[in-house]
Amino acid sequence: MYDGKILVAHPGKQHSFRVATALQHHNMLEAYATTVYDKDSSVLMRLSKIFMRGDLLHSAKKRKCPDVEDKKIIQFEEFRGLILLALIRIDKGQKLQKWYNKYVSCKFQRKLAKYIINHKIEAVISYDSNSDFLFEILSKKAPDVVRIIDNAAPCRNFLYKIYNEKMESGGVL
């Protein structure tokens, strides 16, 4: 079993909380990095929640993983992340929101790469389109860091093939 320092990173949320929780239960989680998080010490989040109502407030409160201690949460680009959440609800044409999402993701990945290198993180699990700059930087500046990309919607045919191969070989999933 791998026993290194693993960091889970997602500037949003997706299903990354589940991965972080599983690693936490096996004492393998070094940190969880994100943008917006309902961290007890986040003054910006507390102030933001004063102005939020309804669905937006409910959504903000869900940005917390009860199985991971706040001290393991690292935030980059929190203010820009909050602006992005507002844009998602305002920009119905999604042109500005898509551009801004890419911008925030880029800034997040660059800061994350610096953190990973400076803190000698051994492995990072990142998510689909939020990994390209991060992995590019790490491959050049920290090639020994294990880079794992997760995808919220993997190809079902591929998963079925892997499942069948494992079952035919008597393997355990």
PDB file of C-alpha atoms in Angstrom, residues 7-112:
ATOM      1  CA  LEU A   7      -2.999  15.895  -1.594  1.00  0.00           C
ATOM      2  CA  VAL A   8      -6.474  16.009  -3.167  1.00  0.00           C
ATOM      3  CA  ALA A   9      -7.119  19.159  -5.191  1.00  0.00           C
ATOM      4  CA  HIS A  10     -10.241  20.548  -6.793  1.00  0.00           C
ATOM      5  CA  PRO A  11     -11.084  24.249  -7.140  1.00  0.00           C
ATOM      6  CA  GLY A  12     -14.765  23.324  -6.971  1.00  0.00           C
ATOM      7  CA  LYS A  13     -16.106  20.261  -5.209  1.00  0.00           C
ATOM      8  CA  GLN A  14     -17.423  17.533  -7.521  1.00  0.00           C
ATOM      9  CA  HIS A  15     -16.901  14.145  -5.850  1.00  0.00           C
ATOM     10  CA  SER A  16     -13.483  15.090  -4.458  1.00  0.00           C
ATOM     11  CA  PHE A  17     -14.835  15.044  -0.882  1.00  0.00           C
ATOM     12  CA  ARG A  18     -15.399  11.301  -1.233  1.00  0.00           C
ATOM     13  CA  VAL A  19     -11.813  10.715  -2.331  1.00  0.00           C
ATOM     14  CA  ALA A  20     -10.485  12.922   0.484  1.00  0.00           C
ATOM     15  CA  THR A  21     -12.669  11.094   3.014  1.00  0.00           C
ATOM     16  CA  ALA A  22     -11.473   7.667   1.847  1.00  0.00           C
ATOM     17  CA  LEU A  23      -7.839   8.759   2.078  1.00  0.00           C
ATOM     18  CA  GLN A  24      -8.474  10.315   5.507  1.00  0.00           C
ATOM     19  CA  HIS A  25      -9.952   7.047   6.808  1.00  0.00           C
ATOM     20  CA  HIS A  26      -6.738   5.266   5.752  1.00  0.00           C
ATOM     21  CA  ASN A  27      -4.459   8.000   7.179  1.00  0.00           C
ATOM     22  CA  MET A  28      -3.185   8.831   3.695  1.00  0.00           C
ATOM     23  CA  LEU A  29      -4.538  12.377   3.283  1.00  0.00           C
ATOM     24  CA  GLU A  30      -1.958  15.091   3.684  1.00  0.00           C
ATOM     25  CA  ALA A  31      -4.234  17.944   2.600  1.00  0.00           C
ATOM     26  CA  TYR A  32      -7.266  18.966   0.575  1.00  0.00           C
ATOM     27  CA  ALA A  33      -6.853  22.043  -1.637  1.00  0.00           C
ATOM     28  CA  THR A  34      -9.733  24.072  -3.031  1.00  0.00           C
ATOM     29  CA  THR A  35     -10.993  27.618  -3.585  1.00  0.00           C
ATOM     30  CA  VAL A  36     -14.244  28.116  -1.668  1.00  0.00           C
ATOM     31  CA  TYR A  37     -14.669  26.104   1.520  1.00  0.00           C
ATOM     32  CA  ASP A  38     -16.837  26.601   4.599  1.00  0.00           C
ATOM     33  CA  LYS A  39     -13.812  26.624   6.889  1.00  0.00           C
ATOM     34  CA  ASP A  40     -14.425  27.814  10.433  1.00  0.00           C
ATOM     35  CA  SER A  41     -11.516  30.273  10.202  1.00  0.00           C
ATOM     36  CA  SER A  42     -12.569  31.783   6.852  1.00  0.00           C
ATOM     37  CA  VAL A  43     -13.572  35.388   7.506  1.00  0.00           C
ATOM     38  CA  LEU A  44     -14.387  35.841   3.819  1.00  0.00           C
ATOM     39  CA  MET A  45     -16.828  32.918   3.847  1.00  0.00           C
ATOM     40  CA  ARG A  46     -18.507  34.136   7.045  1.00  0.00           C
ATOM     41  CA  LEU A  47     -18.950  37.604   5.545  1.00  0.00           C
ATOM     42  CA  SER A  48     -20.220  36.165   2.269  1.00  0.00           C
ATOM     43  CA  LYS A  49     -22.836  34.023   4.014  1.00  0.00           C
ATOM     44  CA  ILE A  50     -24.324  37.170   5.571  1.00  0.00           C
ATOM     45  CA  PHE A  51     -25.383  38.279   2.071  1.00  0.00           C
ATOM     46  CA  MET A  52     -26.387  34.863   0.739  1.00  0.00           C
ATOM     47  CA  ARG A  53     -29.949  33.594   0.700  1.00  0.00           C
ATOM     48  CA  GLY A  54     -31.816  30.470  -0.357  1.00  0.00           C
ATOM     49  CA  ASP A  55     -30.101  28.080  -2.732  1.00  0.00           C
ATOM     50  CA  LEU A  56     -26.825  30.013  -2.724  1.00  0.00           C
ATOM     51  CA  LEU A  57     -26.555  29.863   1.080  1.00  0.00           C
ATOM     52  CA  HIS A  58     -27.487  26.179   1.082  1.00  0.00           C
ATOM     53  CA  SER A  59     -24.827  25.515  -1.556  1.00  0.00           C
ATOM     54  CA  ALA A  60     -22.183  27.414   0.432  1.00  0.00           C
ATOM     55  CA  LYS A  61     -22.872  25.370   3.556  1.00  0.00           C
ATOM     56  CA  LYS A  62     -22.309  22.161   1.558  1.00  0.00           C
ATOM     57  CA  ARG A  63     -18.761  23.266   0.797  1.00  0.00           C
ATOM     58  CA  LYS A  64     -17.456  21.432   3.838  1.00  0.00           C
ATOM     59  CA  CYS A  65     -16.302  17.853   4.271  1.00  0.00           C
ATOM     60  CA  PRO A  66     -17.162  16.682   7.791  1.00  0.00           C
ATOM     61  CA  ASP A  67     -14.600  13.859   7.676  1.00  0.00           C
ATOM     62  CA  VAL A  68     -11.611  16.111   7.002  1.00  0.00           C
ATOM     63  CA  GLU A  69     -10.269  18.438   9.689  1.00  0.00           C
ATOM     64  CA  ASP A  70     -10.150  22.136   8.812  1.00  0.00           C
ATOM     65  CA  LYS A  71      -6.392  22.163   9.481  1.00  0.00           C
ATOM     66  CA  LYS A  72      -5.948  19.917   6.408  1.00  0.00           C
ATOM     67  CA  ILE A  73      -7.813  22.348   4.152  1.00  0.00           C
ATOM     68  CA  ILE A  74      -5.723  24.644   1.971  1.00  0.00           C
ATOM     69  CA  GLN A  75      -7.413  27.425   0.046  1.00  0.00           C
ATOM     70  CA  PHE A  76      -6.156  29.319  -2.980  1.00  0.00           C
ATOM     71  CA  GLU A  77      -8.136  31.974  -4.845  1.00  0.00           C
ATOM     72  CA  GLU A  78     -11.042  32.005  -2.367  1.00  0.00           C
ATOM     73  CA  PHE A  79     -12.276  35.480  -3.340  1.00  0.00           C
ATOM     74  CA  ARG A  80     -12.158  34.712  -7.062  1.00  0.00           C
ATOM     75  CA  GLY A  81     -13.899  31.405  -6.353  1.00  0.00           C
ATOM     76  CA  LEU A  82     -16.757  33.245  -4.657  1.00  0.00           C
ATOM     77  CA  ILE A  83     -17.040  35.592  -7.638  1.00  0.00           C
ATOM     78  CA  LEU A  84     -17.190  32.531  -9.908  1.00  0.00           C
ATOM     79  CA  LEU A  85     -20.045  31.049  -7.850  1.00  0.00           C
ATOM     80  CA  ALA A  86     -21.968  34.303  -8.271  1.00  0.00           C
ATOM     81  CA  LEU A  87     -21.246  34.368 -12.016  1.00  0.00           C
ATOM     82  CA  ILE A  88     -22.593  30.850 -12.410  1.00  0.00           C
ATOM     83  CA  ARG A  89     -25.952  32.106 -11.155  1.00  0.00           C
ATOM     84  CA  ILE A  90     -25.895  35.436 -13.031  1.00  0.00           C
ATOM     85  CA  ASP A  91     -24.321  34.683 -16.429  1.00  0.00           C
ATOM     86  CA  LYS A  92     -27.003  32.596 -18.134  1.00  0.00           C
ATOM     87  CA  GLY A  93     -25.159  32.652 -21.488  1.00  0.00           C
ATOM     88  CA  GLN A  94     -22.114  31.210 -19.693  1.00  0.00           C
ATOM     89  CA  LYS A  95     -19.576  33.031 -21.874  1.00  0.00           C
ATOM     90  CA  LEU A  96     -18.088  35.159 -19.100  1.00  0.00           C
ATOM     91  CA  GLN A  97     -18.475  32.355 -16.571  1.00  0.00           C
ATOM     92  CA  LYS A  98     -16.552  29.849 -18.751  1.00  0.00           C
ATOM     93  CA  TRP A  99     -13.728  32.297 -19.352  1.00  0.00           C
ATOM     94  CA  TYR A 100     -13.550  33.250 -15.654  1.00  0.00           C
ATOM     95  CA  ASN A 101     -13.681  29.608 -14.566  1.00  0.00           C
ATOM     96  CA  LYS A 102     -10.631  28.852 -16.723  1.00  0.00           C
ATOM     97  CA  TYR A 103      -8.866  31.937 -15.344  1.00  0.00           C
ATOM     98  CA  VAL A 104      -9.510  30.962 -11.701  1.00  0.00           C
ATOM     99  CA  SER A 105      -8.552  27.346 -12.396  1.00  0.00           C
ATOM    100  CA  CYS A 106      -5.248  28.477 -13.936  1.00  0.00           C
ATOM    101  CA  LYS A 107      -4.400  30.703 -10.959  1.00  0.00           C
ATOM    102  CA  PHE A 108      -5.395  27.904  -8.567  1.00  0.00           C
ATOM    103  CA  GLN A 109      -3.225  25.318 -10.360  1.00  0.00           C
ATOM    104  CA  ARG A 110      -0.147  27.565 -10.414  1.00  0.00           C
ATOM    105  CA  LYS A 111      -0.383  28.310  -6.683  1.00  0.00           C
ATOM    106  CA  LEU A 112      -1.081  24.662  -5.966  1.00  0.00           C
TER     107      LEU A 112
END
